Tab-separated table of C-alpha atoms in Angstrom:
chain	number	residue	atom	x	y	z
A	1	MET	CA	-73.110	-105.425	0.412
A	2	ASP	CA	-74.761	-103.122	2.917
A	3	GLN	CA	-76.811	-100.053	2.030
A	4	ALA	CA	-74.365	-97.628	3.641
A	5	SER	CA	-71.634	-98.593	1.178
A	6	LEU	CA	-73.883	-97.624	-1.742
A	7	LEU	CA	-74.338	-94.039	-0.539
A	8	CYS	CA	-72.131	-91.241	-1.759
A	9	ASP	CA	-72.125	-87.736	-0.341
A	10	GLY	CA	-71.456	-86.253	-3.794
A	11	TRP	CA	-74.675	-87.588	-5.285
A	12	GLY	CA	-77.038	-85.527	-3.202
A	13	ASN	CA	-80.426	-86.380	-1.828
A	14	ILE	CA	-83.225	-87.519	-4.155
A	15	GLU	CA	-85.757	-85.652	-2.004
A	16	ASP	CA	-83.850	-82.400	-2.592
A	17	VAL	CA	-83.863	-83.029	-6.336
A	18	LEU	CA	-87.574	-83.816	-6.515
A	19	ASN	CA	-88.558	-80.885	-4.309
A	20	ALA	CA	-86.394	-78.322	-6.097
A	21	PRO	CA	-88.087	-75.690	-8.278
A	22	ILE	CA	-88.224	-76.398	-11.994
A	23	ASN	CA	-85.303	-74.725	-13.797
A	24	THR	CA	-86.720	-74.181	-17.240
A	25	PRO	CA	-90.424	-73.376	-17.179
A	26	ALA	CA	-91.392	-71.684	-20.416
A	27	GLY	CA	-94.178	-69.134	-20.262
A	28	ASP	CA	-96.415	-71.274	-22.459
A	29	THR	CA	-96.203	-74.166	-19.962
A	30	SER	CA	-97.441	-72.162	-16.985
A	31	TRP	CA	-99.999	-73.772	-14.672
A	32	ILE	CA	-102.137	-70.670	-14.921
A	33	LEU	CA	-102.849	-71.540	-18.580
A	34	VAL	CA	-104.369	-74.970	-17.800
A	35	PRO	CA	-107.960	-73.648	-17.515
A	36	LEU	CA	-107.494	-71.838	-20.839
A	37	PHE	CA	-106.306	-75.096	-22.427
A	38	TRP	CA	-109.426	-76.932	-21.264
A	39	LEU	CA	-111.666	-74.072	-22.367
A	40	LEU	CA	-110.113	-74.083	-25.852
A	41	SER	CA	-109.716	-77.868	-26.122
A	42	PRO	CA	-112.553	-78.397	-28.673
A	43	LEU	CA	-110.976	-75.807	-30.981
A	44	LEU	CA	-107.479	-77.195	-30.322
A	45	LEU	CA	-108.610	-80.728	-31.209
A	46	ILE	CA	-109.977	-79.508	-34.541
A	47	LEU	CA	-106.838	-77.487	-35.309
A	48	GLY	CA	-104.601	-80.347	-34.178
A	49	ALA	CA	-106.479	-82.821	-36.379
A	50	MET	CA	-106.000	-80.534	-39.371
A	51	GLY	CA	-102.249	-80.459	-38.678
A	52	THR	CA	-102.212	-84.232	-38.239
A	53	PHE	CA	-103.725	-85.011	-41.625
A	54	PHE	CA	-102.627	-82.148	-43.901
A	55	GLN	CA	-98.931	-81.496	-44.510
A	56	CYS	CA	-99.465	-77.917	-45.678
A	57	VAL	CA	-101.298	-77.089	-42.441
A	58	PHE	CA	-98.602	-78.810	-40.351
A	59	SER	CA	-95.857	-76.783	-42.044
A	60	VAL	CA	-97.765	-73.536	-41.380
A	61	TYR	CA	-98.122	-74.509	-37.703
A	62	ALA	CA	-94.405	-75.283	-37.513
A	63	ILE	CA	-92.736	-72.472	-39.449
A	64	GLY	CA	-95.503	-70.269	-40.828
A	65	TYR	CA	-95.903	-68.934	-44.318
A	66	SER	CA	-92.694	-68.549	-46.263
A	67	CYS	CA	-94.058	-65.524	-48.077
A	68	TYR	CA	-93.481	-63.136	-45.184
A	69	PRO	CA	-90.312	-63.030	-43.066
A	70	SER	CA	-92.030	-61.845	-39.881
A	71	CYS	CA	-93.325	-65.403	-39.291
A	72	LEU	CA	-89.919	-66.274	-37.852
A	73	PHE	CA	-90.578	-63.965	-34.930
A	74	SER	CA	-94.346	-64.259	-34.602
A	75	PHE	CA	-96.075	-66.019	-31.738
A	76	ASP	CA	-98.512	-68.023	-33.904
A	77	THR	CA	-95.952	-70.572	-35.177
A	78	MET	CA	-93.855	-73.051	-33.248
A	79	MET	CA	-90.634	-71.597	-34.657
A	80	GLY	CA	-91.729	-68.084	-33.736
A	81	ALA	CA	-92.645	-69.213	-30.217
A	82	VAL	CA	-89.246	-70.875	-29.750
A	83	ARG	CA	-87.333	-67.890	-31.135
A	84	ASN	CA	-89.206	-65.609	-28.713
A	85	GLY	CA	-88.492	-67.842	-25.698
A	86	ARG	CA	-91.933	-69.491	-25.681
A	87	PRO	CA	-93.836	-66.700	-23.884
A	88	TRP	CA	-97.289	-67.355	-22.404
A	89	TYR	CA	-99.087	-65.801	-25.365
A	90	SER	CA	-97.583	-68.432	-27.707
A	91	ALA	CA	-99.376	-71.241	-25.844
A	92	LEU	CA	-101.952	-71.692	-28.619
A	93	ALA	CA	-99.199	-72.408	-31.162
A	94	THR	CA	-97.475	-74.821	-28.773
A	95	TRP	CA	-100.668	-76.695	-27.906
A	96	ARG	CA	-101.815	-76.857	-31.537
A	97	MET	CA	-98.451	-78.271	-32.632
A	98	GLY	CA	-98.370	-80.718	-29.729
A	99	ILE	CA	-101.815	-82.109	-30.559
A	100	ALA	CA	-100.922	-82.364	-34.267
A	101	GLY	CA	-97.698	-84.206	-33.363
A	102	LEU	CA	-99.456	-86.569	-30.957
A	103	GLY	CA	-102.103	-87.338	-33.555
A	104	GLY	CA	-99.350	-88.026	-36.076
A	105	LEU	CA	-97.602	-90.417	-33.711
A	106	ILE	CA	-100.828	-92.364	-33.285
A	107	ILE	CA	-101.906	-92.620	-36.922
A	108	ARG	CA	-98.393	-93.163	-38.309
A	109	SER	CA	-97.578	-95.981	-35.870
A	110	GLY	CA	-94.791	-94.287	-33.953
A	111	ARG	CA	-91.863	-91.919	-34.123
A	112	ILE	CA	-90.188	-93.133	-37.318
A	113	GLY	CA	-93.434	-92.801	-39.260
A	114	GLN	CA	-93.948	-89.300	-37.872
A	115	PHE	CA	-90.348	-88.243	-38.606
A	116	LEU	CA	-90.559	-89.508	-42.195
A	117	TRP	CA	-93.871	-87.679	-42.687
A	118	GLU	CA	-92.412	-84.447	-41.273
A	119	TRP	CA	-89.306	-84.819	-43.444
A	120	GLU	CA	-91.557	-85.252	-46.488
A	121	THR	CA	-93.647	-82.248	-45.363
A	122	PHE	CA	-90.576	-80.026	-45.564
A	123	GLY	CA	-89.498	-81.288	-48.993
A	124	LYS	CA	-87.237	-84.280	-48.154
A	125	GLY	CA	-84.223	-81.981	-47.975
A	126	ARG	CA	-81.241	-82.049	-45.637
A	127	TRP	CA	-83.163	-80.267	-42.862
A	128	PHE	CA	-86.671	-80.309	-41.428
A	129	PHE	CA	-88.452	-78.831	-38.422
A	130	HIS	CA	-89.579	-81.024	-35.526
A	131	ALA	CA	-90.823	-80.055	-32.039
A	132	ASP	CA	-88.724	-77.058	-30.937
A	133	GLY	CA	-85.964	-77.196	-33.518
A	134	VAL	CA	-84.358	-78.058	-36.807
A	135	TRP	CA	-83.392	-81.671	-37.561
A	136	ASN	CA	-81.221	-83.344	-40.152
A	137	TRP	CA	-81.276	-86.952	-41.202
A	138	THR	CA	-78.027	-87.886	-42.949
A	139	TYR	CA	-75.221	-89.529	-41.010
A	140	ASP	CA	-72.627	-87.024	-42.258
A	141	ASP	CA	-74.749	-84.048	-41.165
A	142	CYS	CA	-75.350	-85.627	-37.737
A	143	VAL	CA	-71.622	-86.216	-37.234
A	144	ALA	CA	-70.824	-82.645	-38.324
A	145	VAL	CA	-73.380	-81.236	-35.865
A	146	MET	CA	-72.079	-83.407	-33.027
A	147	LYS	CA	-68.495	-82.260	-33.662
A	148	SER	CA	-69.393	-78.577	-33.952
A	149	HIS	CA	-70.113	-76.001	-31.270
A	150	GLN	CA	-73.566	-76.555	-29.802
A	151	HIS	CA	-75.533	-74.215	-27.613
A	152	ARG	CA	-77.368	-76.880	-25.642
A	153	ARG	CA	-80.227	-76.545	-23.253
A	154	THR	CA	-82.143	-78.950	-21.057
A	155	ALA	CA	-83.949	-80.766	-23.846
A	156	PHE	CA	-84.156	-84.123	-25.582
A	157	THR	CA	-84.856	-84.325	-29.304
A	158	CYS	CA	-85.689	-80.629	-29.479
A	159	ALA	CA	-88.299	-80.884	-26.727
A	160	GLU	CA	-87.857	-79.310	-23.320
A	161	ALA	CA	-86.983	-81.789	-20.551
A	162	ALA	CA	-88.505	-81.705	-17.083
A	163	VAL	CA	-85.557	-80.479	-14.995
A	164	PRO	CA	-85.047	-81.291	-12.145
A	165	ASP	CA	-88.271	-83.324	-11.884
A	166	LEU	CA	-86.955	-86.164	-14.034
A	167	PHE	CA	-83.442	-85.193	-15.052
A	168	SER	CA	-80.565	-83.552	-13.250
A	169	LYS	CA	-79.649	-80.116	-14.617
A	170	GLY	CA	-75.938	-81.031	-14.760
A	171	LEU	CA	-76.261	-84.041	-17.080
A	172	LEU	CA	-73.480	-84.238	-19.655
A	173	ILE	CA	-75.911	-84.157	-22.587
A	174	PHE	CA	-77.248	-80.761	-21.443
A	175	LEU	CA	-73.823	-79.100	-21.231
A	176	PRO	CA	-72.508	-77.026	-24.168
A	177	ASN	CA	-69.477	-78.222	-26.084
A	178	PRO	CA	-67.433	-75.179	-27.138
A	179	ALA	CA	-65.488	-75.875	-30.312
């Protein structure tokens, strides 16, 4: 089979995909914040370690204190950052949560250990918070979510995907499924 028969005009050019601007840059992932990250890295490592080892600290980083409702819209929690569109001033919350999650992956021997720990952190109920969103763990709940209307975005497992750097913006898994 020759190379010409493998080409399709509808697929586009890989160079165009790789050189295209990123579609979904959140404010807290801006390149201009990189020097600030390195400047604050000693503090972030300490805060991240606290979130790695202590469930109460991890839950505060993720969703804040349950005693005041404004935490849902604040910039100092991961949930607040996500609900506000992850602006640049929520970078500290995003970095702190990312370091705590990475530390958890390392000390708990992978994703399943981290997911079980996070599920336990939030009371072993039907729902728990992970990365940028809410998760469930029962088969029936997963099926119900998959069959319902979903407002999807370019993300995998509640974490923003690098589009178009690694993934095409028109992938089926990124498209909404109106009920």
